[in-house]
C-alpha positions as YAML, in Angstrom:
chain: A
units: angstrom
residues:
- id: 1
  name: UNK
  ca: [-10.84, -18.85, -0.65]
- id: 2
  name: UNK
  ca: [-12.18, -16.99, 2.47]
- id: 3
  name: UNK
  ca: [-15.94, -16.81, 2.35]
- id: 4
  name: UNK
  ca: [-15.38, -13.10, 3.17]
- id: 5
  name: UNK
  ca: [-14.54, -12.39, -0.35]
- id: 6
  name: UNK
  ca: [-17.45, -13.03, -3.09]
- id: 7
  name: UNK
  ca: [-17.06, -14.50, -6.67]
- id: 8
  name: UNK
  ca: [-17.26, -12.48, -9.66]
- id: 9
  name: UNK
  ca: [-18.64, -14.00, -12.82]
- id: 10
  name: UNK
  ca: [-16.33, -14.40, -15.73]
- id: 11
  name: UNK
  ca: [-17.24, -11.46, -18.19]
- id: 12
  name: UNK
  ca: [-16.63, -11.43, -21.95]
- id: 13
  name: UNK
  ca: [-13.85, -8.71, -21.09]
- id: 14
  name: UNK
  ca: [-12.09, -11.04, -18.75]
- id: 15
  name: UNK
  ca: [-12.06, -13.78, -21.46]
- id: 16
  name: UNK
  ca: [-10.86, -11.43, -24.05]
- id: 17
  name: UNK
  ca: [-7.89, -10.29, -21.74]
- id: 18
  name: UNK
  ca: [-6.94, -13.70, -21.14]
- id: 19
  name: UNK
  ca: [-6.85, -14.49, -24.84]
- id: 20
  name: UNK
  ca: [-4.57, -11.43, -25.20]
- id: 21
  name: UNK
  ca: [-2.00, -13.75, -23.33]
- id: 22
  name: UNK
  ca: [0.36, -12.32, -20.61]
- id: 23
  name: UNK
  ca: [1.32, -15.71, -19.04]
- id: 24
  name: UNK
  ca: [-0.91, -15.08, -15.91]
- id: 25
  name: UNK
  ca: [-2.65, -17.31, -14.13]
- id: 26
  name: UNK
  ca: [-5.77, -15.22, -14.94]
- id: 27
  name: UNK
  ca: [-6.41, -11.93, -16.83]
- id: 28
  name: UNK
  ca: [-8.01, -10.05, -13.95]
- id: 29
  name: UNK
  ca: [-9.17, -10.77, -10.36]
- id: 30
  name: UNK
  ca: [-11.18, -13.95, -10.13]
- id: 31
  name: UNK
  ca: [-12.74, -12.76, -6.89]
- id: 32
  name: UNK
  ca: [-13.64, -9.32, -5.65]
- id: 33
  name: UNK
  ca: [-10.89, -7.09, -4.76]
- id: 34
  name: UNK
  ca: [-13.01, -5.53, -2.18]
- id: 35
  name: UNK
  ca: [-16.65, -5.86, -1.15]
- id: 36
  name: UNK
  ca: [-19.07, -3.66, -2.99]
- id: 37
  name: UNK
  ca: [-20.38, -1.48, -0.43]
- id: 38
  name: UNK
  ca: [-22.65, 1.72, -0.97]
- id: 39
  name: UNK
  ca: [-20.54, 4.42, -2.10]
- id: 40
  name: UNK
  ca: [-20.03, 7.18, 0.74]
- id: 41
  name: UNK
  ca: [-21.04, 10.69, 0.14]
- id: 42
  name: UNK
  ca: [-17.65, 11.70, 0.83]
- id: 43
  name: UNK
  ca: [-16.38, 9.53, -1.70]
- id: 44
  name: UNK
  ca: [-18.74, 10.26, -4.35]
- id: 45
  name: UNK
  ca: [-17.98, 13.98, -3.95]
- id: 46
  name: UNK
  ca: [-14.37, 13.31, -4.35]
- id: 47
  name: UNK
  ca: [-15.23, 11.40, -7.40]
- id: 48
  name: UNK
  ca: [-17.34, 14.11, -8.81]
- id: 49
  name: UNK
  ca: [-14.53, 16.32, -8.66]
- id: 50
  name: UNK
  ca: [-12.15, 13.78, -10.19]
- id: 51
  name: UNK
  ca: [-14.16, 13.73, -13.35]
- id: 52
  name: UNK
  ca: [-13.35, 17.34, -13.83]
- id: 53
  name: UNK
  ca: [-9.60, 16.58, -13.77]
- id: 54
  name: UNK
  ca: [-7.44, 15.85, -16.74]
- id: 55
  name: UNK
  ca: [-4.74, 13.28, -16.17]
- id: 56
  name: UNK
  ca: [-1.24, 14.61, -15.81]
- id: 57
  name: UNK
  ca: [1.06, 11.78, -16.12]
- id: 58
  name: UNK
  ca: [4.70, 12.02, -15.70]
- id: 59
  name: UNK
  ca: [7.44, 9.39, -16.97]
- id: 60
  name: UNK
  ca: [8.70, 9.13, -13.11]
- id: 61
  name: UNK
  ca: [7.79, 10.29, -9.84]
- id: 62
  name: UNK
  ca: [10.59, 11.59, -7.42]
- id: 63
  name: UNK
  ca: [10.01, 13.03, -3.90]
- id: 64
  name: UNK
  ca: [12.22, 10.60, -1.72]
- id: 65
  name: UNK
  ca: [15.33, 12.27, -0.13]
- id: 66
  name: UNK
  ca: [14.07, 15.84, -1.13]
- id: 67
  name: UNK
  ca: [12.25, 18.58, 0.17]
- id: 68
  name: UNK
  ca: [9.28, 20.79, -1.08]
- id: 69
  name: UNK
  ca: [10.39, 22.90, -3.99]
- id: 70
  name: UNK
  ca: [13.38, 20.83, -4.78]
- id: 71
  name: UNK
  ca: [13.69, 19.05, -8.03]
- id: 72
  name: UNK
  ca: [10.27, 17.52, -9.22]
- id: 73
  name: UNK
  ca: [8.97, 17.16, -5.68]
- id: 74
  name: UNK
  ca: [6.08, 19.38, -6.05]
- id: 75
  name: UNK
  ca: [5.28, 18.21, -9.53]
- id: 76
  name: UNK
  ca: [5.36, 14.68, -8.26]
- id: 77
  name: UNK
  ca: [3.01, 15.59, -5.12]
- id: 78
  name: UNK
  ca: [0.32, 16.92, -7.60]
- id: 79
  name: UNK
  ca: [0.73, 14.17, -10.33]
- id: 80
  name: UNK
  ca: [0.38, 11.31, -7.68]
- id: 81
  name: UNK
  ca: [-3.26, 12.96, -6.94]
- id: 82
  name: UNK
  ca: [-4.29, 11.20, -10.17]
- id: 83
  name: UNK
  ca: [-3.62, 7.58, -8.63]
- id: 84
  name: UNK
  ca: [-5.94, 8.55, -5.61]
- id: 85
  name: UNK
  ca: [-8.47, 10.09, -8.15]
- id: 86
  name: UNK
  ca: [-8.37, 6.69, -9.91]
- id: 87
  name: UNK
  ca: [-9.19, 4.75, -6.77]
- id: 88
  name: UNK
  ca: [-12.11, 7.19, -5.73]
- id: 89
  name: UNK
  ca: [-13.70, 6.68, -9.34]
- id: 90
  name: UNK
  ca: [-13.17, 3.10, -9.31]
- id: 91
  name: UNK
  ca: [-14.79, 2.74, -5.94]
- id: 92
  name: UNK
  ca: [-17.48, 5.35, -6.94]
- id: 93
  name: UNK
  ca: [-18.34, 2.92, -10.03]
- id: 94
  name: UNK
  ca: [-18.37, -0.22, -7.97]
- id: 95
  name: UNK
  ca: [-20.84, 1.56, -5.29]
- id: 96
  name: UNK
  ca: [-23.11, 3.30, -7.75]
- id: 97
  name: UNK
  ca: [-22.83, 1.33, -11.24]
- id: 98
  name: UNK
  ca: [-22.51, 4.61, -12.94]
- id: 99
  name: UNK
  ca: [-20.71, 4.22, -16.19]
- id: 100
  name: UNK
  ca: [-18.94, 7.78, -16.29]
- id: 101
  name: UNK
  ca: [-16.99, 6.64, -13.37]
- id: 102
  name: UNK
  ca: [-15.65, 3.39, -15.14]
- id: 103
  name: UNK
  ca: [-15.03, 5.62, -18.34]
- id: 104
  name: UNK
  ca: [-12.67, 7.93, -16.12]
- id: 105
  name: UNK
  ca: [-10.81, 5.23, -14.68]
- id: 106
  name: UNK
  ca: [-10.17, 4.00, -17.95]
- id: 107
  name: UNK
  ca: [-9.00, 7.49, -19.44]
- id: 108
  name: UNK
  ca: [-6.81, 7.79, -16.38]
- id: 109
  name: UNK
  ca: [-5.18, 4.41, -16.50]
- id: 110
  name: UNK
  ca: [-4.54, 4.81, -20.50]
- id: 111
  name: UNK
  ca: [-2.72, 8.31, -19.84]
- id: 112
  name: UNK
  ca: [-0.54, 6.76, -16.85]
- id: 113
  name: UNK
  ca: [0.33, 3.21, -18.45]
- id: 114
  name: UNK
  ca: [1.45, 4.98, -21.77]
- id: 115
  name: UNK
  ca: [3.70, 7.45, -20.09]
- id: 116
  name: UNK
  ca: [5.04, 6.21, -16.67]
- id: 117
  name: UNK
  ca: [8.13, 4.14, -16.58]
- id: 118
  name: UNK
  ca: [8.82, 2.60, -13.11]
- id: 119
  name: UNK
  ca: [11.98, 3.91, -11.25]
- id: 120
  name: UNK
  ca: [11.97, 0.80, -8.79]
- id: 121
  name: UNK
  ca: [12.35, 3.43, -5.63]
- id: 122
  name: UNK
  ca: [9.74, 2.20, -3.51]
- id: 123
  name: UNK
  ca: [9.35, 5.40, -1.69]
- id: 124
  name: UNK
  ca: [8.54, 7.28, -4.65]
- id: 125
  name: UNK
  ca: [6.26, 4.39, -5.97]
- id: 126
  name: UNK
  ca: [4.57, 3.27, -2.95]
- id: 127
  name: UNK
  ca: [1.37, 5.24, -3.80]
- id: 128
  name: UNK
  ca: [0.97, 3.23, -6.83]
- id: 129
  name: UNK
  ca: [-1.16, 1.18, -4.46]
- id: 130
  name: UNK
  ca: [-3.98, 3.19, -5.44]
- id: 131
  name: UNK
  ca: [-3.62, 2.76, -9.18]
- id: 132
  name: UNK
  ca: [-3.30, -1.07, -8.53]
- id: 133
  name: UNK
  ca: [-6.59, -0.77, -6.41]
- id: 134
  name: UNK
  ca: [-8.42, 1.18, -9.43]
- id: 135
  name: UNK
  ca: [-7.28, -1.33, -11.80]
- id: 136
  name: UNK
  ca: [-8.39, -4.49, -9.74]
- id: 137
  name: UNK
  ca: [-11.82, -3.16, -8.83]
- id: 138
  name: UNK
  ca: [-12.64, -2.55, -12.17]
- id: 139
  name: UNK
  ca: [-10.66, -5.02, -14.19]
- id: 140
  name: UNK
  ca: [-13.33, -7.02, -15.59]
- id: 141
  name: UNK
  ca: [-15.37, -4.45, -17.07]
- id: 142
  name: UNK
  ca: [-12.20, -2.27, -18.50]
- id: 143
  name: UNK
  ca: [-11.71, -2.11, -22.08]
- id: 144
  name: UNK
  ca: [-9.33, -4.96, -23.37]
- id: 145
  name: UNK
  ca: [-6.61, -2.44, -24.45]
- id: 146
  name: UNK
  ca: [-6.57, -0.74, -21.14]
- id: 147
  name: UNK
  ca: [-6.69, -3.96, -18.93]
- id: 148
  name: UNK
  ca: [-3.70, -5.29, -21.16]
- id: 149
  name: UNK
  ca: [-1.44, -2.26, -20.90]
- id: 150
  name: UNK
  ca: [-2.15, -2.01, -17.33]
- id: 151
  name: UNK
  ca: [-1.45, -5.50, -16.43]
- id: 152
  name: UNK
  ca: [1.63, -5.06, -18.45]
- id: 153
  name: UNK
  ca: [2.87, -2.22, -16.05]
- id: 154
  name: UNK
  ca: [1.99, -4.25, -13.07]
- id: 155
  name: UNK
  ca: [3.80, -7.20, -13.98]
- id: 156
  name: UNK
  ca: [6.88, -5.14, -14.70]
- id: 157
  name: UNK
  ca: [6.69, -3.49, -11.43]
- id: 158
  name: UNK
  ca: [6.22, -6.85, -9.41]
- id: 159
  name: UNK
  ca: [8.86, -8.71, -11.42]
- id: 160
  name: UNK
  ca: [11.18, -5.76, -11.06]
- id: 161
  name: UNK
  ca: [10.82, -5.48, -7.34]
- id: 162
  name: UNK
  ca: [11.23, -9.19, -6.91]
- id: 163
  name: UNK
  ca: [14.43, -9.13, -8.93]
- id: 164
  name: UNK
  ca: [15.84, -6.29, -6.97]
- id: 165
  name: UNK
  ca: [15.38, -7.94, -3.44]
- id: 166
  name: UNK
  ca: [16.52, -11.42, -4.81]
- id: 167
  name: UNK
  ca: [19.79, -9.96, -6.38]
- id: 168
  name: UNK
  ca: [20.52, -7.23, -3.37]
- id: 169
  name: UNK
  ca: [24.28, -6.91, -2.73]
- id: 170
  name: UNK
  ca: [25.31, -8.96, 0.32]
- id: 171
  name: UNK
  ca: [25.47, -8.03, 3.23]
- id: 172
  name: UNK
  ca: [22.05, -6.24, 2.85]
- id: 173
  name: UNK
  ca: [22.11, -2.48, 2.95]
- id: 174
  name: UNK
  ca: [19.56, -0.76, 5.12]
- id: 175
  name: UNK
  ca: [17.09, 0.08, 2.47]
- id: 176
  name: UNK
  ca: [16.70, -3.93, 1.90]
- id: 177
  name: UNK
  ca: [15.85, -4.24, 5.78]
- id: 178
  name: UNK
  ca: [13.82, -1.22, 6.59]
- id: 179
  name: UNK
  ca: [10.61, 0.60, 5.64]
- id: 180
  name: UNK
  ca: [11.95, 0.62, 2.01]
- id: 181
  name: UNK
  ca: [11.75, -2.90, 1.66]
- id: 182
  name: UNK
  ca: [8.18, -2.85, 3.14]
- id: 183
  name: UNK
  ca: [7.13, -0.65, 0.47]
- id: 184
  name: UNK
  ca: [8.56, -2.96, -2.03]
- id: 185
  name: UNK
  ca: [6.74, -6.05, -0.48]
- id: 186
  name: UNK
  ca: [3.48, -4.24, -0.70]
- id: 187
  name: UNK
  ca: [3.68, -3.25, -4.21]
- id: 188
  name: UNK
  ca: [4.64, -6.94, -4.97]
- id: 189
  name: UNK
  ca: [1.85, -8.52, -3.27]
- id: 190
  name: UNK
  ca: [-0.70, -6.02, -4.56]
- id: 191
  name: UNK
  ca: [0.37, -6.71, -8.09]
- id: 192
  name: UNK
  ca: [0.31, -10.46, -7.59]
- id: 193
  name: UNK
  ca: [-2.94, -10.48, -6.19]
- id: 194
  name: UNK
  ca: [-4.38, -8.11, -9.02]
- id: 195
  name: UNK
  ca: [-2.65, -10.31, -11.78]
- id: 196
  name: UNK
  ca: [-3.97, -13.25, -10.33]
- id: 197
  name: UNK
  ca: [-0.44, -14.78, -10.56]
- id: 198
  name: UNK
  ca: [0.49, -17.68, -8.26]
- id: 199
  name: UNK
  ca: [4.22, -17.52, -8.76]
- id: 200
  name: UNK
  ca: [4.38, -13.92, -7.82]
- id: 201
  name: UNK
  ca: [2.08, -14.62, -4.92]
- id: 202
  name: UNK
  ca: [4.55, -17.30, -3.92]
- id: 203
  name: UNK
  ca: [7.33, -14.92, -4.02]
- id: 204
  name: UNK
  ca: [5.65, -12.18, -2.17]
- id: 205
  name: UNK
  ca: [4.91, -14.62, 0.50]
- id: 206
  name: UNK
  ca: [8.72, -15.87, 0.66]
- id: 207
  name: UNK
  ca: [9.89, -12.19, 0.86]
- id: 208
  name: UNK
  ca: [7.52, -10.96, 3.23]
- id: 209
  name: UNK
  ca: [8.80, -13.88, 5.80]
- id: 210
  name: UNK
  ca: [12.48, -13.07, 4.91]
- id: 211
  name: UNK
  ca: [11.67, -9.51, 5.88]
- id: 212
  name: UNK
  ca: [10.15, -10.23, 8.97]
- id: 213
  name: UNK
  ca: [13.42, -11.85, 10.12]
- id: 214
  name: UNK
  ca: [15.24, -8.64, 9.23]
- id: 215
  name: UNK
  ca: [12.98, -6.03, 10.02]
- id: 216
  name: UNK
  ca: [10.98, -7.10, 13.28]
- id: 217
  name: UNK
  ca: [12.50, -8.34, 16.47]
- id: 218
  name: UNK
  ca: [11.07, -10.67, 18.99]
- id: 219
  name: UNK
  ca: [10.03, -7.60, 21.27]
- id: 220
  name: UNK
  ca: [7.89, -6.19, 18.13]
- id: 221
  name: UNK
  ca: [10.53, -3.28, 17.56]
- id: 222
  name: UNK
  ca: [11.18, -2.52, 13.90]
- id: 223
  name: UNK
  ca: [14.59, -2.03, 12.51]
- id: 224
  name: UNK
  ca: [13.21, 1.77, 11.57]
- id: 225
  name: UNK
  ca: [12.71, 2.21, 15.01]
- id: 226
  name: UNK
  ca: [16.15, 1.34, 16.21]
- id: 227
  name: UNK
  ca: [17.88, 3.51, 13.44]
- id: 228
  name: UNK
  ca: [15.65, 6.56, 13.41]
- id: 229
  name: UNK
  ca: [14.20, 6.73, 17.16]
- id: 230
  name: UNK
  ca: [11.07, 7.73, 15.59]
- id: 231
  name: UNK
  ca: [7.42, 6.32, 15.63]
- id: 232
  name: UNK
  ca: [7.02, 8.12, 12.47]
- id: 233
  name: UNK
  ca: [8.98, 5.34, 10.93]
- id: 234
  name: UNK
  ca: [7.37, 2.57, 12.72]
- id: 235
  name: UNK
  ca: [4.08, 3.54, 11.23]
- id: 236
  name: UNK
  ca: [5.42, 4.12, 7.75]
- id: 237
  name: UNK
  ca: [7.18, 0.77, 7.88]
- id: 238
  name: UNK
  ca: [3.94, -1.22, 9.15]
- id: 239
  name: UNK
  ca: [1.60, 0.39, 6.90]
- id: 240
  name: UNK
  ca: [2.69, -1.31, 3.64]
- id: 241
  name: UNK
  ca: [3.06, -4.65, 5.48]
- id: 242
  name: UNK
  ca: [-0.61, -4.64, 6.78]
- id: 243
  name: UNK
  ca: [-1.70, -3.53, 3.31]
- id: 244
  name: UNK
  ca: [0.20, -6.48, 1.89]
- id: 245
  name: UNK
  ca: [-1.25, -8.82, 4.55]
- id: 246
  name: UNK
  ca: [-4.85, -7.91, 3.50]
- id: 247
  name: UNK
  ca: [-3.71, -8.91, -0.04]
- id: 248
  name: UNK
  ca: [-2.33, -12.25, 1.23]
- id: 249
  name: UNK
  ca: [-5.53, -13.22, 2.93]
- id: 250
  name: UNK
  ca: [-6.95, -13.91, -0.45]
- id: 251
  name: UNK
  ca: [-4.31, -16.52, -1.26]
- id: 252
  name: UNK
  ca: [-4.74, -18.17, 2.17]
- id: 253
  name: UNK
  ca: [-1.95, -16.51, 3.78]
- id: 254
  name: UNK
  ca: [-2.00, -15.26, 7.42]
- id: 255
  name: UNK
  ca: [0.80, -12.54, 7.36]
- id: 256
  name: UNK
  ca: [-0.68, -10.89, 10.58]
- id: 257
  name: UNK
  ca: [0.52, -13.85, 12.62]
- id: 258
  name: UNK
  ca: [3.24, -15.34, 10.84]
- id: 259
  name: UNK
  ca: [6.40, -15.36, 13.03]
- id: 260
  name: UNK
  ca: [10.01, -15.14, 11.87]
- id: 261
  name: UNK
  ca: [12.50, -17.58, 13.55]
- id: 262
  name: UNK
  ca: [13.46, -14.81, 15.57]
- id: 263
  name: UNK
  ca: [10.14, -14.41, 17.03]
- id: 264
  name: UNK
  ca: [9.13, -11.25, 15.40]
- id: 265
  name: UNK
  ca: [5.74, -10.56, 13.67]
- id: 266
  name: UNK
  ca: [3.50, -8.00, 12.20]
- id: 267
  name: UNK
  ca: [1.15, -8.52, 15.10]
- id: 268
  name: UNK
  ca: [3.85, -8.01, 17.61]
- id: 269
  name: UNK
  ca: [4.76, -4.67, 16.01]
- id: 270
  name: UNK
  ca: [1.36, -3.61, 15.90]
- id: 271
  name: UNK
  ca: [0.93, -4.34, 19.65]
- id: 272
  name: UNK
  ca: [4.37, -2.81, 20.53]
- id: 273
  name: UNK
  ca: [3.24, 0.53, 18.82]
- id: 274
  name: UNK
  ca: [-0.31, 0.13, 20.54]
- id: 275
  name: UNK
  ca: [0.27, 2.15, 23.67]
- id: 276
  name: UNK
  ca: [1.66, 4.95, 22.08]
- id: 277
  name: UNK
  ca: [-1.24, 4.95, 19.39]
- id: 278
  name: UNK
  ca: [-3.59, 4.93, 22.37]
- id: 279
  name: UNK
  ca: [-1.83, 7.83, 23.94]
- id: 280
  name: UNK
  ca: [-0.70, 5.86, 26.97]
- id: 281
  name: UNK
  ca: [2.98, 6.41, 26.41]
- id: 282
  name: UNK
  ca: [4.77, 9.47, 24.88]
- id: 283
  name: UNK
  ca: [7.83, 9.64, 22.58]
- id: 284
  name: UNK
  ca: [10.10, 12.42, 21.47]
- id: 285
  name: UNK
  ca: [10.59, 12.06, 17.79]
- id: 286
  name: UNK
  ca: [14.18, 11.74, 16.06]
- id: 287
  name: UNK
  ca: [16.19, 12.54, 19.15]
- id: 288
  name: UNK
  ca: [18.67, 9.89, 18.45]
- id: 289
  name: UNK
  ca: [18.30, 9.19, 14.71]
- id: 290
  name: UNK
  ca: [21.12, 7.77, 12.73]
- id: 291
  name: UNK
  ca: [20.03, 9.48, 9.53]
- id: 292
  name: UNK
  ca: [21.15, 12.83, 8.57]
- id: 293
  name: UNK
  ca: [18.43, 13.43, 6.37]
- id: 294
  name: UNK
  ca: [15.89, 13.36, 9.39]
- id: 295
  name: UNK
  ca: [17.81, 16.52, 11.06]
- id: 296
  name: UNK
  ca: [17.58, 18.32, 7.51]
- id: 297
  name: UNK
  ca: [14.00, 17.98, 7.52]
- id: 298
  name: UNK
  ca: [13.89, 19.12, 11.20]
- id: 299
  name: UNK
  ca: [15.87, 22.27, 10.41]
- id: 300
  name: UNK
  ca: [13.48, 22.90, 7.28]
- id: 301
  name: UNK
  ca: [10.60, 23.15, 9.66]
- id: 302
  name: UNK
  ca: [8.79, 19.91, 8.18]
- id: 303
  name: UNK
  ca: [5.98, 18.97, 10.64]
- id: 304
  name: UNK
  ca: [6.68, 15.66, 12.66]
- id: 305
  name: UNK
  ca: [10.40, 15.76, 12.74]
- id: 306
  name: UNK
  ca: [10.68, 17.13, 16.34]
- id: 307
  name: UNK
  ca: [8.61, 17.16, 19.42]
- id: 308
  name: UNK
  ca: [5.91, 14.53, 20.58]
- id: 309
  name: UNK
  ca: [4.78, 11.96, 18.14]
- id: 310
  name: UNK
  ca: [1.32, 12.60, 17.37]
- id: 311
  name: UNK
  ca: [-0.64, 9.50, 17.85]
- id: 312
  name: UNK
  ca: [-3.50, 10.41, 15.35]
- id: 313
  name: UNK
  ca: [-0.95, 9.70, 12.55]
- id: 314
  name: UNK
  ca: [-1.23, 6.15, 13.14]
- id: 315
  name: UNK
  ca: [-4.97, 5.89, 12.82]
- id: 316
  name: UNK
  ca: [-4.66, 4.88, 9.07]
- id: 317
  name: UNK
  ca: [-2.32, 2.05, 9.93]
- id: 318
  name: UNK
  ca: [-4.85, 0.67, 12.82]
- id: 319
  name: UNK
  ca: [-7.88, 1.29, 10.44]
- id: 320
  name: UNK
  ca: [-6.18, -1.28, 7.84]
- id: 321
  name: UNK
  ca: [-5.27, -3.71, 10.73]
- id: 322
  name: UNK
  ca: [-8.56, -3.42, 11.81]
- id: 323
  name: UNK
  ca: [-9.60, -5.28, 8.74]
- id: 324
  name: UNK
  ca: [-7.36, -8.14, 9.74]
- id: 325
  name: UNK
  ca: [-8.40, -8.33, 13.46]
- id: 326
  name: UNK
  ca: [-10.87, -6.89, 15.57]
- id: 327
  name: UNK
  ca: [-8.55, -6.41, 17.97]
- id: 328
  name: UNK
  ca: [-7.67, -3.18, 16.34]
- id: 329
  name: UNK
  ca: [-11.05, -1.78, 15.78]
- id: 330
  name: UNK
  ca: [-11.37, 0.62, 18.50]
- id: 331
  name: UNK
  ca: [-11.95, 4.50, 18.22]
- id: 332
  name: UNK
  ca: [-8.62, 5.01, 20.25]
- id: 333
  name: UNK
  ca: [-6.68, 3.27, 17.52]
- id: 334
  name: UNK
  ca: [-8.68, 4.29, 14.42]
- id: 335
  name: UNK
  ca: [-10.39, 7.37, 15.36]
- id: 336
  name: UNK
  ca: [-14.03, 7.81, 15.09]
- id: 337
  name: UNK
  ca: [-14.45, 7.41, 11.46]
- id: 338
  name: UNK
  ca: [-12.44, 5.08, 9.22]
- id: 339
  name: UNK
  ca: [-11.41, 6.32, 5.68]
- id: 340
  name: UNK
  ca: [-14.48, 5.70, 3.46]
- id: 341
  name: UNK
  ca: [-12.23, 3.95, 1.06]
- id: 342
  name: UNK
  ca: [-11.22, 1.30, 3.48]
- id: 343
  name: UNK
  ca: [-14.60, 0.63, 4.95]
- id: 344
  name: UNK
  ca: [-16.23, 0.37, 1.07]
- id: 345
  name: UNK
  ca: [-13.41, -2.21, 0.43]
- id: 346
  name: UNK
  ca: [-13.30, -4.30, 3.47]
- id: 347
  name: UNK
  ca: [-16.30, -3.54, 5.57]
- id: 348
  name: UNK
  ca: [-15.73, -5.06, 9.20]
- id: 349
  name: UNK
  ca: [-12.65, -7.04, 10.29]
- id: 350
  name: UNK
  ca: [-12.29, -10.53, 8.56]
- id: 351
  name: UNK
  ca: [-13.71, -13.17, 10.46]
- id: 352
  name: UNK
  ca: [-11.87, -16.01, 9.44]
- id: 353
  name: UNK
  ca: [-9.63, -17.18, 12.58]
- id: 354
  name: UNK
  ca: [-8.48, -20.76, 11.24]
- id: 355
  name: UNK
  ca: [-4.78, -19.55, 11.02]
- id: 356
  name: UNK
  ca: [-4.66, -17.93, 14.30]
...
C-alpha cells in the first residue's frame, strides 16, 4: 500500500459490520479514504448550514436528456444537494472530531439508503460519488445498521454497473464508449474501494482498461470530442476517470499512465486538453456536434453550449489530476485555490512514482 495512505485501527464498529456478513473483503475501508487534514473554514461553514437541512431523498434522480423545469429535473438538482452535504459533514467530522457532524452523516445516509433505488443511468447517478465519499470517510464510526444498509446500496450499484457493461449489446453503442461509461467506471471504482472488495477492484481495473481502448486514441483525443466537437465533454469524460484513478492508487494500480493497446492513456488525454485549459488555444464549442440535444440546449440558452470554451470549467478536473501528478499542480490549470474537499482529502500530489 502506498505510504501516502495511513492505516486506521480496527474498531468495534468495523468488527460488528463484518459479522453482519455481506461477502466483502472487509466491512469498511481498512485504510483512510483520505488524509485527515484540518477542516477549512469554508467547509465548516457549509457543514454548519447542512446541519440545519432535513434530508429529502427521492426514489430516483433524473436530469439526463432534459432541460431545467422539465420532468423532475429541478427536484433532482435540489435533492442531490443532500449528497454533497453528506460529504461536507463527513469531512467536517474528520477534520474536527465533532460528533454532531458524524450523527448528521448517519441521518442523511439512513434517509437516502431507505428510499433510493439505483436507475443505473450513470449521468443521473454520477454525483453519488459524494455519498460514497461520506460513507467511506466515516464508515468505521457509523452505527452498524447505517453502515450495513449503505454497503448494500453500494454493492447493488457497483455490481449492477459491472453487469451492464459486461452484457452490453455488441457492437457497443456510444454510451458504452463515451462519457457515460467513464461515469459507470467511476462509480464502480469508488464503490469497490469503499467496500474493500478485491473482486470489484479487479473488475474496475479490467473495465477501465477496456474503456481506454474505446475512448482515448493515441493522440489523446476522446471519443466525446470527436462526436461532440466540444471541450465541455472532454472535461466531463475525463473527470470521472481521474477520480477513479485516485481510488485505484489504493489497490496499487496506476491508471494515469496505463496505456491501451492503441496507445491512448488518461495522461495523454489530460495533456491533449492542457493547452486549451491554459488558454494557449481556443475552441468554439459544439459547432460540428453529431448530437441533436446539444443544439436543443444551445437554443434554450444554457451556458456553455455556444461560443468559446471557458478554460475555468476544467479547473476541477486538473485539481483532481494534481493529486495524481505534480505536473498538473499549476495555478493556470487548477486556479489559485483548490476546492477544500479535495485538499482535505488528498493534500499535495502523490509522491509514489514506482509505476511511472
